[in-house]
PDB file of C-alpha atoms in Angstrom:
ATOM      1  CA  MET A1098       3.883  24.933 -17.058  1.00 44.00           C
ATOM      2  CA  THR A1099       5.992  26.995 -14.636  1.00 43.00           C
ATOM      3  CA  ASN A1100       5.244  28.994 -11.527  1.00 44.00           C
ATOM      4  CA  ASN A1101       6.606  32.429 -10.626  1.00 47.00           C
ATOM      5  CA  ASN A1102      10.008  30.970  -9.750  1.00 48.00           C
ATOM      6  CA  ASP A1103      10.250  29.228 -13.135  1.00 51.00           C
ATOM      7  CA  GLN A1104      10.134  25.877 -11.352  1.00 54.00           C
ATOM      8  CA  PRO A1105       8.191  23.184 -13.209  1.00 57.00           C
ATOM      9  CA  ILE A1106       4.811  22.549 -11.566  1.00 61.00           C
ATOM     10  CA  PRO A1107       4.089  18.864 -11.083  1.00 66.00           C
ATOM     11  CA  SER A1108       0.810  17.480 -12.336  1.00 75.00           C
ATOM     12  CA  PHE A1109      -1.211  14.259 -12.173  1.00 82.00           C
ATOM     13  CA  THR A1110      -1.862  12.321 -15.360  1.00 92.00           C
ATOM     14  CA  GLU A1111      -3.944   9.192 -15.837  1.00 95.00           C
ATOM     15  CA  ILE A1112      -1.975   6.101 -16.867  1.00 97.00           C
ATOM     16  CA  PRO A1113      -3.732   4.281 -19.736  1.00 96.00           C
ATOM     17  CA  PRO A1114      -4.969   0.725 -18.917  1.00 92.00           C
ATOM     18  CA  VAL A1115      -2.472  -0.929 -21.326  1.00 93.00           C
ATOM     19  CA  ARG A1116       0.421   0.766 -19.548  1.00 96.00           C
ATOM     20  CA  CYS A1117      -1.063  -0.170 -16.131  1.00 97.00           C
ATOM     21  CA  ALA A1118      -1.046  -3.828 -17.237  1.00 95.00           C
ATOM     22  CA  GLU A1119       2.595  -3.535 -18.405  1.00 96.00           C
ATOM     23  CA  LEU A1120       3.687  -2.022 -15.086  1.00 97.00           C
ATOM     24  CA  LEU A1121       1.836  -4.743 -13.145  1.00 97.00           C
ATOM     25  CA  ALA A1122       3.530  -7.448 -15.243  1.00 96.00           C
ATOM     26  CA  THR A1123       7.040  -6.069 -14.716  1.00 95.00           C
ATOM     27  CA  HIS A1124       6.850  -5.615 -10.935  1.00 96.00           C
ATOM     28  CA  SER A1125       6.781  -8.244  -8.214  1.00 95.00           C
ATOM     29  CA  VAL A1126       5.895  -6.525  -4.935  1.00 96.00           C
ATOM     30  CA  GLY A1127       2.546  -4.922  -4.137  1.00 97.00           C
ATOM     31  CA  ARG A1128       0.129  -4.360  -1.286  1.00 98.00           C
ATOM     32  CA  VAL A1129      -3.258  -5.946  -0.801  1.00 98.00           C
ATOM     33  CA  ALA A1130      -6.011  -4.246   1.209  1.00 98.00           C
ATOM     34  CA  TRP A1131      -9.221  -5.843   2.402  1.00 98.00           C
ATOM     35  CA  ASN A1132     -11.870  -5.209   4.983  1.00 97.00           C
ATOM     36  CA  THR A1133     -12.029  -7.186   8.238  1.00 95.00           C
ATOM     37  CA  PRO A1134     -14.431  -7.010  11.192  1.00 92.00           C
ATOM     38  CA  ASP A1135     -11.741  -4.821  12.836  1.00 92.00           C
ATOM     39  CA  GLY A1136     -11.487  -2.454   9.872  1.00 95.00           C
ATOM     40  CA  PRO A1137      -9.281  -2.325   6.779  1.00 98.00           C
ATOM     41  CA  GLN A1138      -5.908  -4.092   6.618  1.00 97.00           C
ATOM     42  CA  ILE A1139      -2.975  -3.628   4.214  1.00 97.00           C
ATOM     43  CA  LEU A1140      -0.126  -6.100   3.831  1.00 96.00           C
ATOM     44  CA  PRO A1141       2.658  -6.275   1.249  1.00 95.00           C
ATOM     45  CA  VAL A1142       2.903  -9.425  -0.885  1.00 94.00           C
ATOM     46  CA  SER A1143       5.211 -10.707  -3.596  1.00 94.00           C
ATOM     47  CA  TYR A1144       3.121 -11.507  -6.638  1.00 96.00           C
ATOM     48  CA  ALA A1145       3.062 -12.523 -10.278  1.00 95.00           C
ATOM     49  CA  VAL A1146       0.543 -11.873 -13.034  1.00 96.00           C
ATOM     50  CA  HIS A1147      -0.975 -15.007 -14.601  1.00 94.00           C
ATOM     51  CA  ASP A1148      -3.800 -14.832 -17.142  1.00 91.00           C
ATOM     52  CA  LYS A1149      -4.360 -11.176 -16.202  1.00 93.00           C
ATOM     53  CA  ASN A1150      -4.850 -12.093 -12.526  1.00 96.00           C
ATOM     54  CA  ILE A1151      -2.639 -11.013  -9.616  1.00 97.00           C
ATOM     55  CA  VAL A1152      -1.456 -14.199  -7.857  1.00 97.00           C
ATOM     56  CA  PHE A1153       0.306 -14.446  -4.511  1.00 96.00           C
ATOM     57  CA  ARG A1154       0.984 -17.244  -2.037  1.00 94.00           C
ATOM     58  CA  THR A1155       0.164 -17.394   1.621  1.00 92.00           C
ATOM     59  CA  SER A1156      -0.065 -19.745   4.564  1.00 90.00           C
ATOM     60  CA  PRO A1157      -3.398 -21.325   5.494  1.00 90.00           C
ATOM     61  CA  TYR A1158      -2.798 -20.045   9.054  1.00 88.00           C
ATOM     62  CA  GLY A1159      -1.789 -16.409   8.478  1.00 88.00           C
ATOM     63  CA  VAL A1160      -3.962 -13.299   8.326  1.00 91.00           C
ATOM     64  CA  LEU A1161      -4.006 -13.329   4.501  1.00 94.00           C
ATOM     65  CA  SER A1162      -5.845 -16.679   4.642  1.00 94.00           C
ATOM     66  CA  GLN A1163      -8.977 -14.560   5.208  1.00 95.00           C
ATOM     67  CA  LEU A1164      -8.846 -14.115   1.422  1.00 97.00           C
ATOM     68  CA  ILE A1165      -9.320 -17.839   0.733  1.00 96.00           C
ATOM     69  CA  GLN A1166     -13.049 -17.053   0.769  1.00 96.00           C
ATOM     70  CA  ARG A1167     -14.070 -14.775  -2.091  1.00 97.00           C
ATOM     71  CA  SER A1168     -13.528 -11.193  -0.838  1.00 97.00           C
ATOM     72  CA  PRO A1169     -13.437  -7.700  -2.335  1.00 98.00           C
ATOM     73  CA  VAL A1170      -9.878  -6.335  -2.305  1.00 98.00           C
ATOM     74  CA  ALA A1171      -7.706  -3.531  -3.594  1.00 98.00           C
ATOM     75  CA  PHE A1172      -4.160  -4.165  -4.769  1.00 98.00           C
ATOM     76  CA  GLU A1173      -1.561  -1.454  -5.295  1.00 98.00           C
ATOM     77  CA  ILE A1174       1.926  -1.029  -6.709  1.00 98.00           C
ATOM     78  CA  ASP A1175       3.838   2.216  -6.889  1.00 97.00           C
ATOM     79  CA  GLN A1176       7.182   3.884  -7.406  1.00 96.00           C
ATOM     80  CA  LEU A1177       7.325   7.218  -5.621  1.00 94.00           C
ATOM     81  CA  ASP A1178      10.295   9.495  -5.073  1.00 93.00           C
ATOM     82  CA  PRO A1179       9.924  11.752  -2.004  1.00 90.00           C
ATOM     83  CA  GLU A1180      12.911  13.835  -3.172  1.00 90.00           C
ATOM     84  CA  THR A1181      11.567  14.854  -6.570  1.00 89.00           C
ATOM     85  CA  HIS A1182       7.860  14.472  -5.707  1.00 88.00           C
ATOM     86  CA  THR A1183       7.406  12.329  -8.809  1.00 92.00           C
ATOM     87  CA  GLY A1184       6.292   8.780  -9.455  1.00 95.00           C
ATOM     88  CA  TRP A1185       3.305   6.630 -10.266  1.00 96.00           C
ATOM     89  CA  SER A1186       0.835   4.236  -8.693  1.00 97.00           C
ATOM     90  CA  ILE A1187      -1.498   1.564 -10.030  1.00 98.00           C
ATOM     91  CA  GLN A1188      -4.603   0.340  -8.247  1.00 98.00           C
ATOM     92  CA  VAL A1189      -6.467  -2.878  -9.019  1.00 98.00           C
ATOM     93  CA  GLN A1190      -9.934  -3.241  -7.501  1.00 98.00           C
ATOM     94  CA  GLY A1191     -11.483  -6.672  -7.682  1.00 98.00           C
ATOM     95  CA  GLN A1192     -12.173  -9.968  -5.970  1.00 98.00           C
ATOM     96  CA  ALA A1193      -9.655 -12.260  -4.296  1.00 98.00           C
ATOM     97  CA  GLU A1194     -10.143 -15.948  -3.697  1.00 97.00           C
ATOM     98  CA  ALA A1195      -8.073 -19.114  -3.361  1.00 97.00           C
ATOM     99  CA  VAL A1196      -7.265 -20.991  -6.549  1.00 96.00           C
ATOM    100  CA  GLN A1197      -9.160 -24.315  -6.301  1.00 94.00           C
ATOM    101  CA  GLU A1198      -9.072 -25.684  -9.846  1.00 94.00           C
ATOM    102  CA  PRO A1199      -6.596 -28.634  -9.940  1.00 94.00           C
ATOM    103  CA  ALA A1200      -5.277 -27.893 -13.456  1.00 93.00           C
ATOM    104  CA  GLU A1201      -4.640 -24.273 -12.500  1.00 92.00           C
ATOM    105  CA  LEU A1202      -2.859 -25.344  -9.298  1.00 93.00           C
ATOM    106  CA  VAL A1203      -0.626 -27.737 -11.266  1.00 91.00           C
ATOM    107  CA  HIS A1204       0.174 -24.869 -13.628  1.00 91.00           C
ATOM    108  CA  LEU A1205       1.016 -22.499 -10.744  1.00 91.00           C
ATOM    109  CA  TRP A1206       3.154 -25.070  -8.900  1.00 90.00           C
ATOM    110  CA  THR A1207       5.001 -25.813 -12.168  1.00 90.00           C
ATOM    111  CA  LEU A1208       5.729 -22.136 -12.760  1.00 89.00           C
ATOM    112  CA  ASP A1209       6.842 -21.728  -9.126  1.00 82.00           C
ATOM    113  CA  ASP A1210       6.138 -18.011  -9.478  1.00 83.00           C
ATOM    114  CA  PRO A1211       5.640 -16.063  -7.271  1.00 86.00           C
ATOM    115  CA  ARG A1212       8.108 -17.648  -4.876  1.00 82.00           C
ATOM    116  CA  PRO A1213       7.482 -16.675  -1.262  1.00 80.00           C
ATOM    117  CA  TRP A1214      10.223 -14.634   0.424  1.00 82.00           C
ATOM    118  CA  ALA A1215       9.987 -16.335   3.804  1.00 75.00           C
ATOM    119  CA  PRO A1216      10.084 -20.027   4.684  1.00 73.00           C
ATOM    120  CA  GLY A1217       7.075 -21.903   6.030  1.00 76.00           C
ATOM    121  CA  ILE A1218       4.176 -23.640   4.326  1.00 79.00           C
ATOM    122  CA  ARG A1219       2.705 -21.141   1.861  1.00 85.00           C
ATOM    123  CA  ASN A1220       0.702 -23.559  -0.217  1.00 89.00           C
ATOM    124  CA  VAL A1221      -2.373 -21.386  -0.723  1.00 94.00           C
ATOM    125  CA  PHE A1222      -2.480 -19.448  -3.985  1.00 95.00           C
ATOM    126  CA  ILE A1223      -4.730 -16.390  -3.837  1.00 97.00           C
ATOM    127  CA  SER A1224      -5.813 -14.939  -7.176  1.00 98.00           C
ATOM    128  CA  ILE A1225      -7.207 -11.430  -7.645  1.00 98.00           C
ATOM    129  CA  THR A1226      -9.543 -10.909 -10.586  1.00 98.00           C
ATOM    130  CA  ALA A1227      -9.541  -7.253 -11.619  1.00 97.00           C
ATOM    131  CA  ARG A1228     -12.761  -5.306 -11.992  1.00 96.00           C
ATOM    132  CA  ILE A1229     -11.164  -1.866 -12.333  1.00 96.00           C
ATOM    133  CA  ILE A1230      -7.502  -1.047 -13.042  1.00 96.00           C
ATOM    134  CA  SER A1231      -6.460   2.569 -12.716  1.00 96.00           C
ATOM    135  CA  GLY A1232      -3.177   4.375 -12.518  1.00 97.00           C
ATOM    136  CA  ARG A1233      -1.822   7.848 -12.180  1.00 94.00           C
ATOM    137  CA  ALA A1234       1.547   9.469 -12.553  1.00 95.00           C
ATOM    138  CA  ILE A1235       2.862  12.657 -11.055  1.00 88.00           C
ATOM    139  CA  SER A1236       5.681  14.238 -12.995  1.00 84.00           C
ATOM    140  CA  ALA A1237       7.582  17.501 -12.872  1.00 71.00           C
TER     141      ALA A1237
ATOM    142  CA  MET B1216      20.220 -20.472   9.898  1.00 44.00           C
ATOM    143  CA  THR B1217      21.249 -21.971   6.555  1.00 43.00           C
ATOM    144  CA  ASN B1218      19.707 -24.423   4.139  1.00 44.00           C
ATOM    145  CA  ASN B1219      21.446 -27.284   2.315  1.00 47.00           C
ATOM    146  CA  ASN B1220      23.139 -24.887  -0.073  1.00 48.00           C
ATOM    147  CA  ASP B1221      24.516 -22.808   2.806  1.00 51.00           C
ATOM    148  CA  GLN B1222      22.363 -19.908   1.669  1.00 53.00           C
ATOM    149  CA  PRO B1223      20.931 -17.849   4.510  1.00 57.00           C
ATOM    150  CA  ILE B1224      17.222 -18.546   5.008  1.00 61.00           C
ATOM    151  CA  PRO B1225      15.171 -15.356   5.341  1.00 67.00           C
ATOM    152  CA  SER B1226      12.845 -15.003   8.280  1.00 75.00           C
ATOM    153  CA  PHE B1227      10.136 -12.650   9.512  1.00 82.00           C
ATOM    154  CA  THR B1228      10.697 -10.709  12.724  1.00 92.00           C
ATOM    155  CA  GLU B1229       8.305  -8.404  14.541  1.00 95.00           C
ATOM    156  CA  ILE B1230       9.391  -4.756  14.652  1.00 97.00           C
ATOM    157  CA  PRO B1231       8.960  -3.319  18.178  1.00 95.00           C
ATOM    158  CA  PRO B1232       6.400  -0.462  18.479  1.00 92.00           C
ATOM    159  CA  VAL B1233       9.091   2.137  19.345  1.00 93.00           C
ATOM    160  CA  ARG B1234      10.974   1.297  16.146  1.00 96.00           C
ATOM    161  CA  CYS B1235       7.690   1.376  14.163  1.00 97.00           C
ATOM    162  CA  ALA B1236       7.102   4.936  15.419  1.00 95.00           C
ATOM    163  CA  GLU B1237      10.668   5.943  14.452  1.00 96.00           C
ATOM    164  CA  LEU B1238      10.252   4.554  10.931  1.00 97.00           C
ATOM    165  CA  LEU B1239       6.888   6.325  10.542  1.00 97.00           C
ATOM    166  CA  ALA B1240       8.444   9.629  11.669  1.00 96.00           C
ATOM    167  CA  THR B1241      11.378   9.408   9.224  1.00 95.00           C
ATOM    168  CA  HIS B1242       9.361   8.550   6.094  1.00 96.00           C
ATOM    169  CA  SER B1243       6.999  10.736   4.105  1.00 95.00           C
ATOM    170  CA  VAL B1244       5.112   8.516   1.646  1.00 96.00           C
ATOM    171  CA  GLY B1245       2.594   5.836   2.587  1.00 97.00           C
ATOM    172  CA  ARG B1246      -0.630   4.269   1.431  1.00 98.00           C
ATOM    173  CA  VAL B1247      -4.045   4.617   2.976  1.00 98.00           C
ATOM    174  CA  ALA B1248      -6.720   1.926   2.579  1.00 98.00           C
ATOM    175  CA  TRP B1249     -10.385   2.282   3.445  1.00 98.00           C
ATOM    176  CA  ASN B1250     -13.632   0.589   2.623  1.00 97.00           C
ATOM    177  CA  THR B1251     -16.116   2.083   0.151  1.00 95.00           C
ATOM    178  CA  PRO B1252     -19.509   0.855  -1.075  1.00 92.00           C
ATOM    179  CA  ASP B1253     -17.566  -0.503  -4.101  1.00 92.00           C
ATOM    180  CA  GLY B1254     -15.023  -2.371  -1.963  1.00 95.00           C
ATOM    181  CA  PRO B1255     -11.626  -1.472  -0.554  1.00 98.00           C
ATOM    182  CA  GLN B1256      -9.467   1.285  -2.042  1.00 97.00           C
ATOM    183  CA  ILE B1257      -5.744   2.044  -1.613  1.00 97.00           C
ATOM    184  CA  LEU B1258      -4.102   5.313  -2.569  1.00 96.00           C
ATOM    185  CA  PRO B1259      -0.610   6.639  -1.858  1.00 95.00           C
ATOM    186  CA  VAL B1260      -0.305   9.880   0.101  1.00 94.00           C
ATOM    187  CA  SER B1261       2.523  12.080   1.282  1.00 94.00           C
ATOM    188  CA  TYR B1262       2.237  12.466   5.036  1.00 96.00           C
ATOM    189  CA  ALA B1263       3.806  13.768   8.212  1.00 95.00           C
ATOM    190  CA  VAL B1264       3.512  12.604  11.813  1.00 96.00           C
ATOM    191  CA  HIS B1265       2.143  15.227  14.238  1.00 94.00           C
ATOM    192  CA  ASP B1266       1.346  14.389  17.867  1.00 91.00           C
ATOM    193  CA  LYS B1267       1.584  10.656  17.038  1.00 93.00           C
ATOM    194  CA  ASN B1268      -1.054  11.025  14.289  1.00 96.00           C
ATOM    195  CA  ILE B1269      -0.512  10.436  10.550  1.00 97.00           C
ATOM    196  CA  VAL B1270      -1.553  13.644   8.754  1.00 97.00           C
ATOM    197  CA  PHE B1271      -2.042  14.125   5.016  1.00 96.00           C
ATOM    198  CA  ARG B1272      -3.713  16.745   2.851  1.00 94.00           C
ATOM    199  CA  THR B1273      -6.354  16.268   0.215  1.00 92.00           C
ATOM    200  CA  SER B1274      -8.853  18.108  -1.915  1.00 90.00           C
ATOM    201  CA  PRO B1275     -12.481  18.441  -0.776  1.00 90.00           C
ATOM    202  CA  TYR B1276     -13.471  17.072  -4.211  1.00 88.00           C
ATOM    203  CA  GLY B1277     -11.212  14.035  -4.620  1.00 88.00           C
ATOM    204  CA  VAL B1278     -11.832  10.426  -3.624  1.00 91.00           C
ATOM    205  CA  LEU B1279      -9.843  10.818  -0.382  1.00 94.00           C
ATOM    206  CA  SER B1280     -12.428  13.359   0.792  1.00 94.00           C
ATOM    207  CA  GLN B1281     -14.494  10.297   1.788  1.00 95.00           C
ATOM    208  CA  LEU B1282     -12.241  10.283   4.860  1.00 97.00           C
ATOM    209  CA  ILE B1283     -13.472  13.707   6.049  1.00 96.00           C
ATOM    210  CA  GLN B1284     -16.141  11.755   7.921  1.00 96.00           C
ATOM    211  CA  ARG B1285     -14.692   9.558  10.659  1.00 97.00           C
ATOM    212  CA  SER B1286     -13.758   6.241   8.972  1.00 97.00           C
ATOM    213  CA  PRO B1287     -11.771   3.124   9.850  1.00 98.00           C
ATOM    214  CA  VAL B1288      -8.558   2.988   7.799  1.00 98.00           C
ATOM    215  CA  ALA B1289      -5.262   1.176   7.457  1.00 98.00           C
ATOM    216  CA  PHE B1290      -2.062   3.033   6.621  1.00 98.00           C
ATOM    217  CA  GLU B1291       1.116   1.363   5.420  1.00 98.00           C
ATOM    218  CA  ILE B1292       4.743   2.237   4.719  1.00 98.00           C
ATOM    219  CA  ASP B1293       7.370  -0.182   3.536  1.00 97.00           C
ATOM    220  CA  GLN B1294      10.817  -0.620   2.051  1.00 96.00           C
ATOM    221  CA  LEU B1295      11.051  -3.887   0.141  1.00 94.00           C
ATOM    222  CA  ASP B1296      13.825  -5.129  -2.121  1.00 93.00           C
ATOM    223  CA  PRO B1297      12.636  -7.671  -4.723  1.00 90.00           C
ATOM    224  CA  GLU B1298      16.276  -8.557  -5.532  1.00 90.00           C
ATOM    225  CA  THR B1299      17.352  -9.628  -2.058  1.00 89.00           C
ATOM    226  CA  HIS B1300      13.869 -10.537  -0.756  1.00 88.00           C
ATOM    227  CA  THR B1301      14.466  -8.377   2.289  1.00 92.00           C
ATOM    228  CA  GLY B1302      12.774  -5.337   3.755  1.00 95.00           C
ATOM    229  CA  TRP B1303      10.191  -4.193   6.230  1.00 96.00           C
ATOM    230  CA  SER B1304       6.640  -2.882   6.458  1.00 97.00           C
ATOM    231  CA  ILE B1305       4.656  -0.992   9.079  1.00 98.00           C
ATOM    232  CA  GLN B1306       0.878  -1.010   9.339  1.00 98.00           C
ATOM    233  CA  VAL B1307      -1.213   1.485  11.295  1.00 98.00           C
ATOM    234  CA  GLN B1308      -4.845   0.570  11.893  1.00 98.00           C
ATOM    235  CA  GLY B1309      -7.066   3.294  13.204  1.00 98.00           C
ATOM    236  CA  GLN B1310      -9.564   6.020  12.454  1.00 98.00           C
ATOM    237  CA  ALA B1311      -9.231   8.830   9.918  1.00 98.00           C
ATOM    238  CA  GLU B1312     -11.112  12.098  10.037  1.00 97.00           C
ATOM    239  CA  ALA B1313     -10.713  15.696   8.963  1.00 97.00           C
ATOM    240  CA  VAL B1314      -8.996  18.050  11.389  1.00 96.00           C
ATOM    241  CA  GLN B1315     -11.663  20.557  12.499  1.00 94.00           C
ATOM    242  CA  GLU B1316     -10.161  22.191  15.574  1.00 94.00           C
ATOM    243  CA  PRO B1317      -9.112  25.781  14.609  1.00 94.00           C
ATOM    244  CA  ALA B1318      -5.990  25.836  16.812  1.00 93.00           C
ATOM    245  CA  GLU B1319      -4.834  22.550  15.323  1.00 92.00           C
ATOM    246  CA  LEU B1320      -5.475  23.815  11.778  1.00 93.00           C
ATOM    247  CA  VAL B1321      -3.467  26.987  12.479  1.00 91.00           C
ATOM    248  CA  HIS B1322      -0.654  24.780  13.766  1.00 91.00           C
ATOM    249  CA  LEU B1323      -0.750  22.547  10.653  1.00 91.00           C
ATOM    250  CA  TRP B1324      -0.883  25.478   8.225  1.00 90.00           C
ATOM    251  CA  THR B1325       2.035  27.078  10.074  1.00 90.00           C
ATOM    252  CA  LEU B1326       4.130  23.919   9.830  1.00 89.00           C
ATOM    253  CA  ASP B1327       3.190  23.553   6.138  1.00 82.00           C
ATOM    254  CA  ASP B1328       4.012  19.845   6.449  1.00 83.00           C
ATOM    255  CA  PRO B1329       3.091  17.627   4.672  1.00 86.00           C
ATOM    256  CA  ARG B1330       3.253  19.676   1.484  1.00 82.00           C
ATOM    257  CA  PRO B1331       1.146  18.210  -1.316  1.00 80.00           C
ATOM    258  CA  TRP B1332       3.052  17.031  -4.387  1.00 81.00           C
ATOM    259  CA  ALA B1333       0.520  18.230  -6.928  1.00 75.00           C
ATOM    260  CA  PRO B1334      -1.063  21.651  -7.359  1.00 73.00           C
ATOM    261  CA  GLY B1335      -4.741  22.312  -6.699  1.00 76.00           C
ATOM    262  CA  ILE B1336      -6.674  23.170  -3.588  1.00 79.00           C
ATOM    263  CA  ARG B1337      -5.711  20.593  -0.975  1.00 85.00           C
ATOM    264  CA  ASN B1338      -6.958  22.424   2.080  1.00 89.00           C
ATOM    265  CA  VAL B1339      -8.386  19.426   3.927  1.00 94.00           C
ATOM    266  CA  PHE B1340      -6.112  17.886   6.537  1.00 95.00           C
ATOM    267  CA  ILE B1341      -6.961  14.260   7.315  1.00 97.00           C
ATOM    268  CA  SER B1342      -5.573  12.875  10.570  1.00 98.00           C
ATOM    269  CA  ILE B1343      -5.276   9.167  11.357  1.00 98.00           C
ATOM    270  CA  THR B1344      -5.370   8.201  15.025  1.00 98.00           C
ATOM    271  CA  ALA B1345      -3.636   4.860  15.533  1.00 97.00           C
ATOM    272  CA  ARG B1346      -5.334   2.032  17.387  1.00 96.00           C
ATOM    273  CA  ILE B1347      -2.781  -0.667  16.475  1.00 96.00           C
ATOM    274  CA  ILE B1348       0.729  -0.185  15.068  1.00 96.00           C
ATOM    275  CA  SER B1349       2.525  -3.291  13.899  1.00 96.00           C
ATOM    276  CA  GLY B1350       5.585  -3.942  11.797  1.00 97.00           C
ATOM    277  CA  ARG B1351       7.581  -6.806  10.468  1.00 94.00           C
ATOM    278  CA  ALA B1352      10.948  -7.202   8.844  1.00 95.00           C
ATOM    279  CA  ILE B1353      12.210  -9.921   6.577  1.00 88.00           C
ATOM    280  CA  SER B1354      15.959 -10.309   6.547  1.00 83.00           C
ATOM    281  CA  ALA B1355      18.452 -12.767   5.111  1.00 70.00           C
TER     282      ALA B1355
END
C-alpha cells in the first residue's frame, strides 16, 4: 500500500505464537513490569527460556525480590528502529514466582543461564509462567 | 576493579536525574507499563518530551486508551548490549492521562511530535507526569 507520495505506509501485523516463542528463545534481555503499592514498575533483566518459562536471577535484597511471592507480571522484548519506524515487540503476561523445587534449582545452577551481568549475590531464580503471549510487528 | 582473570568486573551506577532527563529528551521509543484488571501490561510507544512530560499518541479504541483516565504508570527507556553486558536504563514512575486542555492540544498538534509510526486515527495524546525518575548504568 502506498500513500500519495508513493511512500510505503507502515502497518501493524500480529506475530503468530510460534514465532513469538522463537523470538523469546533467541533473545536474552527483556523488561519485567509488576504492580507495587507505589504503582507499576519496569526493570530490564537478562533472561533465558527454560521449559517455556522466562527465568531471570535477582538478589534477595533488591526491588525484584518482590517477585519471590507469586505475582502477576508482564514481560516484554522488542527490537524497534526509530529511523525506519519498523520493528517488533513481544509481550508475555503471566505469573512470576521464585523457583523453590530443589531439582529445578539444581538444573538451573547447572545450566548457569541466565548469568547475571553485575556482581553480587543473585541466587534467587524468578520464573515467569506465561498465560498470554502476544506479539506485533510494524513494517514498511 | 578486576577479578582473578584480570577481566574488568561490571558494576551498577546510579544515573543522576539531570542525565536521566537528557537521555529521555534524546530518545524517542520507550515502553509504558500499567495495571489492568488482568494484571500488568507493557507496550512500546514512540514518544516526545514536552514540558518535562512524556507524551505519546494513541487511538481512542486501542488498549492504550485505558490511560485516557488518570492512571499510575511506569515508563522505561534503555540501551542494553547483551554482548558486552553493558548499558543503561531509565525509569519514570508517575501518572498518565489524556491531554484535555485546548491550548495544550493546539500546541501538540502544531509540533506534530511524536508522530505515530502506524496509520489510523491516533488523535489521543497521553501525557505522563513524572513523580520519580531513576536510572542506572552497568559498565565494564
